Short mmCIF file of C-alpha atoms and ligand atoms in Angstrom, two decimals:
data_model
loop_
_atom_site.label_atom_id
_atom_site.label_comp_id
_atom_site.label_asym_id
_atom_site.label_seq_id
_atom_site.Cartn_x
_atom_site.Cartn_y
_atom_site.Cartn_z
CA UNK A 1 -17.75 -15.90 -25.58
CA UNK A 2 -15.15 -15.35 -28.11
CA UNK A 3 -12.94 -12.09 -27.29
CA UNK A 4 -11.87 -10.19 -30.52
CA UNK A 5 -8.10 -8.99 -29.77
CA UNK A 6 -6.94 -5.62 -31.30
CA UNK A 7 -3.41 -3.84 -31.89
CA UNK A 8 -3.74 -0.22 -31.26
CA UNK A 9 -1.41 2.13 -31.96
CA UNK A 10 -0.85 5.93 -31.37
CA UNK A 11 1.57 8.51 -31.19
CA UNK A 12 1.71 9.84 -27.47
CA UNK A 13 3.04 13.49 -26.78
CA UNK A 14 5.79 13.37 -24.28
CA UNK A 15 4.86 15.60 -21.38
CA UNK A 16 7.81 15.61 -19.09
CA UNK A 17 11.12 14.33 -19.13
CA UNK A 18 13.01 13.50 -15.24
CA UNK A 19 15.33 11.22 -13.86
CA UNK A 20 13.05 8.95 -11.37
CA UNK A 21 9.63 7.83 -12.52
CA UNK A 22 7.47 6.84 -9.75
CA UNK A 23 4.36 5.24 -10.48
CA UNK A 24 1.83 5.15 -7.49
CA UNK A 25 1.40 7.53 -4.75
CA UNK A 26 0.96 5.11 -2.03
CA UNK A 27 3.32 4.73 1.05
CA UNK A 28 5.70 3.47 -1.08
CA UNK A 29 5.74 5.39 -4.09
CA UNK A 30 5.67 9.14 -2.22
CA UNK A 31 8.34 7.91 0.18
CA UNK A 32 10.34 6.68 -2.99
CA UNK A 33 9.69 9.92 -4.74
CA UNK A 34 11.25 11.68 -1.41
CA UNK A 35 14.36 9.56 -1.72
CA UNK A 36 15.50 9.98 -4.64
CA UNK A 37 14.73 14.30 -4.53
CA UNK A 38 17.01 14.09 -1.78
CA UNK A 39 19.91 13.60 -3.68
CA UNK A 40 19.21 16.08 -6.17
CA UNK A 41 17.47 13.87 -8.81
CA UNK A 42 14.56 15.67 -11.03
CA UNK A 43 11.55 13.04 -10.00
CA UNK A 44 8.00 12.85 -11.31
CA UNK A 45 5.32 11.32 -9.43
CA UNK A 46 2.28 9.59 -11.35
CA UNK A 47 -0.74 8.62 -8.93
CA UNK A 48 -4.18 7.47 -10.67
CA UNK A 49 -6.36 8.91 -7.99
CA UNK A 50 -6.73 12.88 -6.63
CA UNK A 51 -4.88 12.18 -3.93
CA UNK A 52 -1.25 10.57 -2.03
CA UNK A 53 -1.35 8.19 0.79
CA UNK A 54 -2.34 4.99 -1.31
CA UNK A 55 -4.88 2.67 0.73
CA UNK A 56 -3.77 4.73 3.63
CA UNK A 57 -6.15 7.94 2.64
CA UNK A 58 -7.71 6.40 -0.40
CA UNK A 59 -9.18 2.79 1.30
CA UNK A 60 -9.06 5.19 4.92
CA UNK A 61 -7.11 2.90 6.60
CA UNK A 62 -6.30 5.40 9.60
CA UNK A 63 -3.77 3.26 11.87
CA UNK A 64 -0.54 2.91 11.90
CA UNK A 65 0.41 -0.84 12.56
CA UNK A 66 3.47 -1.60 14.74
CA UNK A 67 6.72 -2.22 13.02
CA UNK A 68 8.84 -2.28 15.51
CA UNK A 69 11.21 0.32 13.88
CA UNK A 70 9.86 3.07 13.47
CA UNK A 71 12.70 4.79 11.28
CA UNK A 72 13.15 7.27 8.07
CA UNK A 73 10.76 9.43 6.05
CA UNK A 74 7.86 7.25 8.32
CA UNK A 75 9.58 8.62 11.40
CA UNK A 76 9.30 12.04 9.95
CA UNK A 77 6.14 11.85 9.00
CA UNK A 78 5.15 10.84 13.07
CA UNK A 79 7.50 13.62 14.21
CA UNK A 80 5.67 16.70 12.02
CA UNK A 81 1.93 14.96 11.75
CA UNK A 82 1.43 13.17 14.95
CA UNK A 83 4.33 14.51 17.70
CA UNK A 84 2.41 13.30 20.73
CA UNK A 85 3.13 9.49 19.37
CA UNK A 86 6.58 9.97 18.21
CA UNK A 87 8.73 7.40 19.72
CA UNK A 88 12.07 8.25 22.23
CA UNK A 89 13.63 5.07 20.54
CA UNK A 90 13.83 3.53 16.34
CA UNK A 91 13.04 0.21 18.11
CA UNK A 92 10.18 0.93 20.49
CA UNK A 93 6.86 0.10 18.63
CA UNK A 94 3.72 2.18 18.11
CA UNK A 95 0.16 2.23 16.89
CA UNK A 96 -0.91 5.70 15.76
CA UNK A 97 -4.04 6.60 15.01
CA UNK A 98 -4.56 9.44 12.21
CA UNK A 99 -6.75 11.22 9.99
CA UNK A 100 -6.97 10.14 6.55
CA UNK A 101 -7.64 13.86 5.70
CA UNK A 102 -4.76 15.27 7.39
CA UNK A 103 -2.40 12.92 5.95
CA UNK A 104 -3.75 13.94 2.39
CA UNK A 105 -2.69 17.31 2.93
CA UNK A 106 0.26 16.35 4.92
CA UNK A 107 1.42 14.19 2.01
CA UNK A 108 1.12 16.74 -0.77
CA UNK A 109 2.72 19.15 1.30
CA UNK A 110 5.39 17.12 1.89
CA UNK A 111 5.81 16.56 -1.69
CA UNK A 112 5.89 20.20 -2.44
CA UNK A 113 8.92 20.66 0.02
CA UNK A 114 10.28 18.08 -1.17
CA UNK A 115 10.39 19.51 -5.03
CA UNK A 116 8.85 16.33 -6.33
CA UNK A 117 7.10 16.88 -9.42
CA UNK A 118 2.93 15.13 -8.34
CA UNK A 119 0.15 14.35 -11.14
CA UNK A 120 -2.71 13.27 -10.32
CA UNK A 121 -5.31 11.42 -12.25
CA UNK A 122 -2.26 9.80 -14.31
CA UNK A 123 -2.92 6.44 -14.86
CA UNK A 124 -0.32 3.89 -16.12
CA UNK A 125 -1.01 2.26 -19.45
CA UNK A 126 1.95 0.54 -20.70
CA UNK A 127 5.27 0.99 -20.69
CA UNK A 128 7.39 1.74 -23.66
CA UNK A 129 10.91 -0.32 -23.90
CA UNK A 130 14.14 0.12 -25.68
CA UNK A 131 17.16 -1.86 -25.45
CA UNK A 132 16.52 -3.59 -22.42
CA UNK A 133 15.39 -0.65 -20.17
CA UNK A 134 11.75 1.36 -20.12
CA UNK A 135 12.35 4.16 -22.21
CA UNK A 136 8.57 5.79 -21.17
CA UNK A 137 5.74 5.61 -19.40
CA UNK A 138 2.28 6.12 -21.09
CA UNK A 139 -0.13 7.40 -18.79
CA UNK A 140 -4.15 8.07 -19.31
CA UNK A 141 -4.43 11.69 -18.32
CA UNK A 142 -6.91 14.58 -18.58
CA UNK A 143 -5.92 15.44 -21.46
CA UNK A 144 -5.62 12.15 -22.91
CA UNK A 145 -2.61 9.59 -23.48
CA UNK A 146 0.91 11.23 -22.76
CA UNK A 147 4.19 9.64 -22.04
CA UNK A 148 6.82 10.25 -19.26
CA UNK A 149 10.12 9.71 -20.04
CA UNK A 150 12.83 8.87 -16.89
CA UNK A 151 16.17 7.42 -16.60
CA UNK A 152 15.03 4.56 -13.65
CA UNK A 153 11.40 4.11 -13.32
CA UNK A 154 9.78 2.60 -9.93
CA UNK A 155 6.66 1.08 -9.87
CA UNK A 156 4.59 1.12 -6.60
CA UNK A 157 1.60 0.53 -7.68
CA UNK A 158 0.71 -2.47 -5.22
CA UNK A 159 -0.47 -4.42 -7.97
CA UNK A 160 3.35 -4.76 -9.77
CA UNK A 161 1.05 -2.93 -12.76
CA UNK A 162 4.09 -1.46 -14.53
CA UNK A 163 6.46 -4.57 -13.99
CA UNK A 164 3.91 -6.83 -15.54
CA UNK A 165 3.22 -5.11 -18.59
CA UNK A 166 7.55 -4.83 -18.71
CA UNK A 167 7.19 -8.61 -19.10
CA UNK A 168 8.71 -9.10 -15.14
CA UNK A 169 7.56 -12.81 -14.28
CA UNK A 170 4.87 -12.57 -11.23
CA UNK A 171 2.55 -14.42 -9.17
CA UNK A 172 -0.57 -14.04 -7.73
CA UNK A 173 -2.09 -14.43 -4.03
CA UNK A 174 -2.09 -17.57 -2.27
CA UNK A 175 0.99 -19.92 -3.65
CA UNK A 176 -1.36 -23.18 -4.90
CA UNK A 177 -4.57 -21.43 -5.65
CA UNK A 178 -3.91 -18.30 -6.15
CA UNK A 179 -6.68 -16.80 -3.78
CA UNK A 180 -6.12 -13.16 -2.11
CA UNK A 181 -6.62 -11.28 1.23
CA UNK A 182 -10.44 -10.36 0.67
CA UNK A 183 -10.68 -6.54 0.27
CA UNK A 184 -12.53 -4.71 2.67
CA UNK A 185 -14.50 -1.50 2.51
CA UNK A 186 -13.64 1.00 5.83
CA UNK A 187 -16.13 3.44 7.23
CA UNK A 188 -16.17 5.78 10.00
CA UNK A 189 -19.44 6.68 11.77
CA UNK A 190 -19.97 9.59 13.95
CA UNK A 191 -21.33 10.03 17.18
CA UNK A 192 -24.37 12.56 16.77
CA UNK A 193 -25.12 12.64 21.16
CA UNK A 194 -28.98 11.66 20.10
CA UNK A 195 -30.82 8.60 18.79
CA UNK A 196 -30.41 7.90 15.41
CA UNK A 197 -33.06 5.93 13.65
CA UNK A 198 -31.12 2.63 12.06
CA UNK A 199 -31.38 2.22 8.08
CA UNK A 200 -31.06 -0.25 6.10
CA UNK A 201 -31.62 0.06 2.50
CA UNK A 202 -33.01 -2.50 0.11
CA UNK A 203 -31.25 -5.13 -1.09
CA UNK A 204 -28.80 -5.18 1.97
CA UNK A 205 -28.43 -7.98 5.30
CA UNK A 206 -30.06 -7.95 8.02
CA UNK A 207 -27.62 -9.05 10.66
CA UNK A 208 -28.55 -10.43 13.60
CA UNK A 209 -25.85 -12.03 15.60
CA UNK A 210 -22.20 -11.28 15.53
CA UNK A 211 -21.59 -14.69 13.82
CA UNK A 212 -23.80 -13.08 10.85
CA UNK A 213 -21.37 -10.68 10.57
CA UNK A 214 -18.99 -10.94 7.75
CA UNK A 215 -15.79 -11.22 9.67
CA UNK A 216 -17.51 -13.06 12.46
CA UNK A 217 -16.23 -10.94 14.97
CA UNK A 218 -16.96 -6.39 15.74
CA UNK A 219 -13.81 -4.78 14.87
CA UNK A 220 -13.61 -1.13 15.40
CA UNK A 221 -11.29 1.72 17.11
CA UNK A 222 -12.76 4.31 18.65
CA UNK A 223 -10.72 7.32 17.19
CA UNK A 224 -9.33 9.59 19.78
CA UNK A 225 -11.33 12.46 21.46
CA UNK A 226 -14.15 13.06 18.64
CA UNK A 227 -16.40 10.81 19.04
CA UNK A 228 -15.36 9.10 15.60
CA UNK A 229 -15.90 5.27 15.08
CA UNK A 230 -13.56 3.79 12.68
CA UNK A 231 -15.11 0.67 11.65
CA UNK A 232 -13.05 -2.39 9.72
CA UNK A 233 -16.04 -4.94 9.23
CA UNK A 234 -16.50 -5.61 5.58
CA UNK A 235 -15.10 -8.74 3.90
CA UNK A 236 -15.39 -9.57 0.33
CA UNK A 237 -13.39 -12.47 -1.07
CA UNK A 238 -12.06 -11.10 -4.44
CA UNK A 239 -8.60 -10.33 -6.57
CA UNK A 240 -8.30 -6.23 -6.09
CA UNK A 241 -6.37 -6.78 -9.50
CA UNK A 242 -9.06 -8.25 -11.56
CA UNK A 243 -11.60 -6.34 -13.06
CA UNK A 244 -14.21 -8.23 -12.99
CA UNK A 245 -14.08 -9.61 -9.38
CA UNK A 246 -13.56 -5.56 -8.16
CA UNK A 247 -16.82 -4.41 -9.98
CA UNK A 248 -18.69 -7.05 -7.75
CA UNK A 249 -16.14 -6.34 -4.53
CA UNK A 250 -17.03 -2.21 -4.95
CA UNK A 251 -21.02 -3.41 -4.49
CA UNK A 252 -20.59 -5.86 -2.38
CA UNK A 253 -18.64 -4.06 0.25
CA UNK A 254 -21.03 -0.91 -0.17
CA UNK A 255 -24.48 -3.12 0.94
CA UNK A 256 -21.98 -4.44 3.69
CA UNK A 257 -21.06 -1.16 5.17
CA UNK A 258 -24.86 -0.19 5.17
CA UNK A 259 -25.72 -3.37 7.11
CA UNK A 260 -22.76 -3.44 9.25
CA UNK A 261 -23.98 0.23 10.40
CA UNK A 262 -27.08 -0.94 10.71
CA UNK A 263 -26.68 -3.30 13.22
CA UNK A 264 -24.19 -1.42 15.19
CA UNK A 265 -26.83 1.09 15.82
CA UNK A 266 -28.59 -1.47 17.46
CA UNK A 267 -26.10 -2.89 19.19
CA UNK A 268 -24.21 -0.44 21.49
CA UNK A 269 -23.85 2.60 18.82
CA UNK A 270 -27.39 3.89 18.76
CA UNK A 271 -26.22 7.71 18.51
CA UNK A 272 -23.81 7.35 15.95
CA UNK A 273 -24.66 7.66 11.54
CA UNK A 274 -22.31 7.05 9.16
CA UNK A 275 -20.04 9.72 8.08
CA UNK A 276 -17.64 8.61 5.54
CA UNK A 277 -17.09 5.83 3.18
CA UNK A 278 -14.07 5.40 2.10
CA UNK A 279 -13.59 6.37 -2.18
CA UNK A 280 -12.62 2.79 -2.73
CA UNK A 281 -12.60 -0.70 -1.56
CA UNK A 282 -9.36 -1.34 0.53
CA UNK A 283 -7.10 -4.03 -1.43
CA UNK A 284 -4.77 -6.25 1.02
CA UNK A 285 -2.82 -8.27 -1.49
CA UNK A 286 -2.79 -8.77 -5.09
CA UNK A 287 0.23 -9.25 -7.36
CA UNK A 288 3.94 -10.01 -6.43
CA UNK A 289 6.94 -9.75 -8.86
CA UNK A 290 9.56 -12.65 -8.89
CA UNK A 291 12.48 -10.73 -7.39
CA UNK A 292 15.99 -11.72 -7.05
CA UNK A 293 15.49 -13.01 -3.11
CA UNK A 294 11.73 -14.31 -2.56
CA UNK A 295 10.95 -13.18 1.54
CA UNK A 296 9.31 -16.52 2.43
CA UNK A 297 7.66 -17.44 5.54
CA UNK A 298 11.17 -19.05 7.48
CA UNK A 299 12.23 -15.53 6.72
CA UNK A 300 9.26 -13.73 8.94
CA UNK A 301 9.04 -16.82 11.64
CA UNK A 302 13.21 -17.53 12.16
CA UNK A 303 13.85 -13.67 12.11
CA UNK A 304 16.26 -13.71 9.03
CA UNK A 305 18.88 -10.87 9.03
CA UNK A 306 20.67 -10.05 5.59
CA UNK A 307 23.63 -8.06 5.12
CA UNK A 308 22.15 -5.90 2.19
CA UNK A 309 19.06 -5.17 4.19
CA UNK A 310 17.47 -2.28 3.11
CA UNK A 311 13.92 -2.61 5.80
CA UNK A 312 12.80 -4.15 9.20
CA UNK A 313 9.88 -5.05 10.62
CA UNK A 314 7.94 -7.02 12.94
CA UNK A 315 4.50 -6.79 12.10
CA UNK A 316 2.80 -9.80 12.85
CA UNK A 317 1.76 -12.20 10.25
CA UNK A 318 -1.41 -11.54 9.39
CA UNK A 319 -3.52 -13.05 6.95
CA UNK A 320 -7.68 -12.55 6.68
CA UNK A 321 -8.90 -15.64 5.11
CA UNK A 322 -8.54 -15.84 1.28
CA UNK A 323 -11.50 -18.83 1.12
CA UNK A 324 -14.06 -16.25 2.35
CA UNK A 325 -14.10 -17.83 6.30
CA UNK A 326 -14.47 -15.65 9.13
CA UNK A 327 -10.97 -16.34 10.35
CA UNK A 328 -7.56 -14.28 10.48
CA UNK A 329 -4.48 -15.83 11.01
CA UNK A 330 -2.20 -13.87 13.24
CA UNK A 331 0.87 -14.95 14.71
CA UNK A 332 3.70 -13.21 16.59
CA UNK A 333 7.18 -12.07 14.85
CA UNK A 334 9.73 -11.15 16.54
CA UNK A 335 11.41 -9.09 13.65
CA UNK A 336 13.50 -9.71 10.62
CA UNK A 337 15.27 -7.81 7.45
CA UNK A 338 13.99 -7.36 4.29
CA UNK A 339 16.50 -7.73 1.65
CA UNK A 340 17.42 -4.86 -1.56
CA UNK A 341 16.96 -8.11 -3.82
CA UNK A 342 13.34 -8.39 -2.64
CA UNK A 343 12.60 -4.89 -4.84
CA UNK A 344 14.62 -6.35 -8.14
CA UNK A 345 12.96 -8.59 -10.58
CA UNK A 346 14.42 -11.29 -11.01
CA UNK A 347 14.04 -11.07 -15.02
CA UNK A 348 13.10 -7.63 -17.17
CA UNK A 349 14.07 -3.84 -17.66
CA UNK A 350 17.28 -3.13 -16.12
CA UNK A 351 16.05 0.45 -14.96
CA UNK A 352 12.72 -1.01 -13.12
CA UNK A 353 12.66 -1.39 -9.30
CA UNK A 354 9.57 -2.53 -7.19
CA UNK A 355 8.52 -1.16 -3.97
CA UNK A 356 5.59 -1.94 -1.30
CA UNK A 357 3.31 -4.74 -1.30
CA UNK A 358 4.26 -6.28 -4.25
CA UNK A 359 7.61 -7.12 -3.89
CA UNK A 360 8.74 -10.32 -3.88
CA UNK A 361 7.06 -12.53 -1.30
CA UNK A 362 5.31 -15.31 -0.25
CA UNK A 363 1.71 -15.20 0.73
CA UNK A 364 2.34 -15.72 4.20
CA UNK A 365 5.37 -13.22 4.25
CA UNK A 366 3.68 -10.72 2.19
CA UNK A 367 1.05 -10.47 4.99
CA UNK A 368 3.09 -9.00 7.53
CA UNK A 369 5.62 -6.85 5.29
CA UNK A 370 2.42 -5.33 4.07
CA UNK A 371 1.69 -2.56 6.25
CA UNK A 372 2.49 0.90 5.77
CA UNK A 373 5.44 2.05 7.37
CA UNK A 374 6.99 -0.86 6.07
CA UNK A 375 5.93 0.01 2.72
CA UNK A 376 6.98 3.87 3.62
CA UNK A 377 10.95 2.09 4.72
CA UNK A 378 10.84 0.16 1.00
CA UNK A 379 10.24 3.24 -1.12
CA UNK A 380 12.63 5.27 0.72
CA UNK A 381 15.51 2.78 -0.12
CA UNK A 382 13.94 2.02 -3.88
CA UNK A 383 14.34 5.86 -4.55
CA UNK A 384 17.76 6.31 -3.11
CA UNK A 385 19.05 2.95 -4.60
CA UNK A 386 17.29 4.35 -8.25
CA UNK A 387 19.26 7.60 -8.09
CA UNK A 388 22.40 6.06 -7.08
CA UNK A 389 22.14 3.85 -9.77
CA UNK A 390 22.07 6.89 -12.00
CA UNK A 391 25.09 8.64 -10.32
CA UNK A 392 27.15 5.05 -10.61
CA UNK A 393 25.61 4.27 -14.08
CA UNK A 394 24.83 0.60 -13.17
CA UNK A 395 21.52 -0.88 -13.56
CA UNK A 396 19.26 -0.87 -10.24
CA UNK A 397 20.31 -4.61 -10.35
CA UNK A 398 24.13 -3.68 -9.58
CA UNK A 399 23.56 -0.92 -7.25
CA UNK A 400 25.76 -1.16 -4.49
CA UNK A 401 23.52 -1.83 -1.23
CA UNK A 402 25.97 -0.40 0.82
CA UNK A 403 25.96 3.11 -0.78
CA UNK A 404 22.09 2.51 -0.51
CA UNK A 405 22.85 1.62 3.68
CA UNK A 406 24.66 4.86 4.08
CA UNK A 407 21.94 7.22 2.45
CA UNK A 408 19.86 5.83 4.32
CA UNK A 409 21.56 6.37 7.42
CA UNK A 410 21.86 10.17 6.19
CA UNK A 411 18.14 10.54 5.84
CA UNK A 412 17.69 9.09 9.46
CA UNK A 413 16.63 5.55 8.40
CA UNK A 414 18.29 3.30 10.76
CA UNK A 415 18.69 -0.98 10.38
CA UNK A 416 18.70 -2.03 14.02
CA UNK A 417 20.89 -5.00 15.36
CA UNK A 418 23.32 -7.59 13.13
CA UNK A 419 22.63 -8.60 9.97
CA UNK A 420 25.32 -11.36 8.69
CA UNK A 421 23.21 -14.15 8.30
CA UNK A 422 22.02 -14.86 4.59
CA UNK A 423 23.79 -13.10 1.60
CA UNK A 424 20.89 -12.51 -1.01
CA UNK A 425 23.08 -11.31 -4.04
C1 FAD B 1 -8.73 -2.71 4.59
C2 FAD B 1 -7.27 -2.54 4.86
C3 FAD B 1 -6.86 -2.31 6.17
C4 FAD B 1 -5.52 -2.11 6.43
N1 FAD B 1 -5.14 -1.82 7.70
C5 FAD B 1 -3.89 -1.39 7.93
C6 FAD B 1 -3.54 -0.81 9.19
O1 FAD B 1 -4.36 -0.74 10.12
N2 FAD B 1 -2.29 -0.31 9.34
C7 FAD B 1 -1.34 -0.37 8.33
O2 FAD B 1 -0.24 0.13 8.54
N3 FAD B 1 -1.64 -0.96 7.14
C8 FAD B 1 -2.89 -1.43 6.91
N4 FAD B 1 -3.23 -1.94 5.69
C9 FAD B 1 -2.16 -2.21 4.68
C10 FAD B 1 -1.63 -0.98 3.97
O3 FAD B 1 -2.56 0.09 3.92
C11 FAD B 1 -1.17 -1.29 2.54
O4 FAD B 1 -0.62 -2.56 2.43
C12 FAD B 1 -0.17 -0.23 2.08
O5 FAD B 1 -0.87 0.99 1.92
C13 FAD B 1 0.53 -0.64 0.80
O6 FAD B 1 1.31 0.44 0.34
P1 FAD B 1 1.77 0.51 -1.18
O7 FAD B 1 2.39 1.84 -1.38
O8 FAD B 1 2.56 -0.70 -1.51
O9 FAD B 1 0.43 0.37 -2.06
P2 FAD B 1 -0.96 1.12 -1.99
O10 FAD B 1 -1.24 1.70 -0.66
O11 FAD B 1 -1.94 0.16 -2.57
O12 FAD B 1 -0.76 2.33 -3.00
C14 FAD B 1 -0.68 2.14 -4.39
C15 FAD B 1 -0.92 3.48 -5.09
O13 FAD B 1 -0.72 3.32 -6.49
C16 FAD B 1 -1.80 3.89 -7.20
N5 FAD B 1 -1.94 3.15 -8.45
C17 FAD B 1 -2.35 1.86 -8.62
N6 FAD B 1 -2.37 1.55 -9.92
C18 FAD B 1 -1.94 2.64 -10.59
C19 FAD B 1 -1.76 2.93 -11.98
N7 FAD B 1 -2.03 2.00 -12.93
N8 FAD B 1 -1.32 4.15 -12.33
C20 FAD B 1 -1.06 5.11 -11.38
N9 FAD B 1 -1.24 4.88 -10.04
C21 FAD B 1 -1.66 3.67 -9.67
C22 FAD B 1 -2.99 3.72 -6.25
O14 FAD B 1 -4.03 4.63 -6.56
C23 FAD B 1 -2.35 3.97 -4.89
O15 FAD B 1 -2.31 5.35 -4.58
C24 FAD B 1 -4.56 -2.17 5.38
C25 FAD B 1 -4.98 -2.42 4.07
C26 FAD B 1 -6.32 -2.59 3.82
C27 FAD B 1 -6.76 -2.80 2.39
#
């Protein structure tokens, strides 16, 4: 089919003016936003969705993996949200449980206290740029198309969205083919204390063994005290970044869910009906920018340590099969440092730093820096690293990272052990 291409211009209203953009209100992008308010800088906030917490509220994610340092705004967050599971030590790991709800409200909150400027249902368009910088963001609001305008602008979108359209070189899944984590659809079911007849409507599977079962295997946590099941059983292999492989993800994963409940209510969960879907199907992995330092794989397994680290972890690798089999590939890590050049493209605006998921990294290293609290660790040191770039008047690129080290140390985030090994800048 031949696509007809058009140039479309407009003049876009300028709604607010700040010194830190941050686009996405993920892990990342709210724990960004909190780092650079603390020192004093005027920061906006631009999430698509009604709400913060990224795939942790919005794909109801509800656990906390292990990071092994459990440090910063994440540590906070444990300390005022979940106090029974805050750790005596930064290096002693945990994996809370949590409400997707709560941490909704927790997160805007948060934000509130924090004098960060939220809007929701802002969605990024394009970004405007002048002179080698972005100038503006242009958002698709409410009321329309309306710009942003911010000194250093930090894109946490997962999906590198604003980097990309600033011309930042990126790449995409699995290095080769270019295949993705499938995306899965998370559900919670609730325990009713009587029979509940099983239901499964039309056009969905009938499962009858656990090898049916789209991961091949039952993988669910039975959530504290109240009789919640939080069930992680849906697999659909598609790109969470391209359009046309999400419309057929977002049915996919629904008719999944159904059937997935379906059989466990004949299989050991008889009393329990659904109770929520999540708003959207989860997305794993999608884009990553080409940064200054690429986190490979040697990195995760050999335990790299790098002087200008900025975040630790030692989440497991863990990758759920990009070629739709039933397999994940975990392995053990036994920690490493992410490095500041890991958030700085390599190429593009000089005011533009990355943070979360879709920083620069492999496939296989991008599977275990992934998880939220490390994604909660990256924004934190984005936002700091974007206002002092402000106060020294450098680009992000020429920050010094140990100014960044030493805020961070300030707001409680702590790098455990040496880190001498590799110099990334
Ligand atoms: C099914 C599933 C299960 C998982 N299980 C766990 C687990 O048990 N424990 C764990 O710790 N991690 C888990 N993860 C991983 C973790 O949730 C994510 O990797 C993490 O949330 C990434 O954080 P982020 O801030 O980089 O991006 P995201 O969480 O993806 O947040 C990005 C935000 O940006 C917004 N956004 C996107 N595009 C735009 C735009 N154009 N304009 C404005 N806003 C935009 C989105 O709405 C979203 O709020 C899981 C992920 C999935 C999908």
């Amino acid at each position: 089919m031949q696509k007809t291409a058009y140039s479309f211009e407009r003049e876009v209203k300028t709604h607010k003016k700040a010194d830190v953009i941050v686009v996405g209100g993920g892990p990342a992008g709210t724990a960004a936003a909190i780092g650079a308010a603390r020192l004093g800088k005027k920061v906006v906030l631009l999430e698509k969705s009604a709400q913060l917490g990224g795939m942790g509220t919005l794909a109801n994610v509800s656990i906390f993996m292990p990071v092994g340092n459990v440090t910063g705004i994440y540590r906070e967050m444990i300390k005022e949200m979940l106090a029974d599971d805050l750790p005596a030590g930064h290096d002693e790991s945990i994996a809370p449980q949590y409400s997707p709800f709560l941490l909704r409200q927790y997160l805007n909150d948060k934000m509130k206290k924090e004098g960060v400027d939220v809007y929701f249902h802002c969605e990024f368009v394009g970004a405007v740029r002048e002179a080698g910088a972005i100038r503006a963001v242009i958002v698709s609001t409410r009321e329309g198309l309306r710009a942003f305008e911010g000194e250093r602008v930090i894109d946490c979108t997962g999906d590198a969205r604003v980097a990309i359209d600033a011309g930042v070189s990126y790449r995409t899944g699995r290095e080769g083919d270019g295949l993705t984590q499938p995306m899965t659809l998370m559900f919670t079911m609730q325990n009713t204390g009587k029979p509940v007849k099983p239901y499964l409507p039309e056009g969905c599977y009938y499962y009858e063994n656990v090898s049916d079962l789209p991961q091949g295997r039952r993988l669910y946590w039975e959530q504290r005290d109240d009789g919640v099941l939080l069930v992680n059983m849906s697999r659909v292999k598609a790109n969470g970044a391209d359009m046309e492989q999400v419309n057929y993800a977002e049915t996919e994963a629904l008719k999944q869910v159904f059937s997935i409940a379906h059989y466990l209510q004949r299989t050991g969960f008889e009393t329990y009906a659904i109770a929520h879907i999540a708003p959207q199907t989860g997305v794993r992995e999608t884009n990553q920018i080409e940064g200054r330092y690429t986190l490979t794989e040697e990195d995760v397994v050999g335990g790299s340590r790098f002087p200008d680290a900025v975040a630790q972890t030692n989440y497991e690798i863990d990758i759920h099969s990009p070629d739709a089999q039933k397999t994940t590939d975990e392995r053990h890590v036994d920690g490493y440092d992410i490095p500041y050049g890991c958030m700085v493209p390599a190429t593009g605006p000089d005011n533009l730093l990355v943070a979360g998921r879709a920083i620069s990294a492999t496939h296989v290293a991008m599977s275990s820096m992934r998880v939220q609290a490390t994604c909660y660790a990256l924004g934190q040191a984005a936002g700091i690293a974007a206002a002092l770039s402000i106060e020294d008047a450098v680009p992000v690129g020429d920050v010094e990272v140990g100014k960044v080290q030493a805020e961070l140390s300030k707001q409680d985030a702590r790098l455990l052990g040496k880190r001498d090994a590799k110099q990334t800048q």
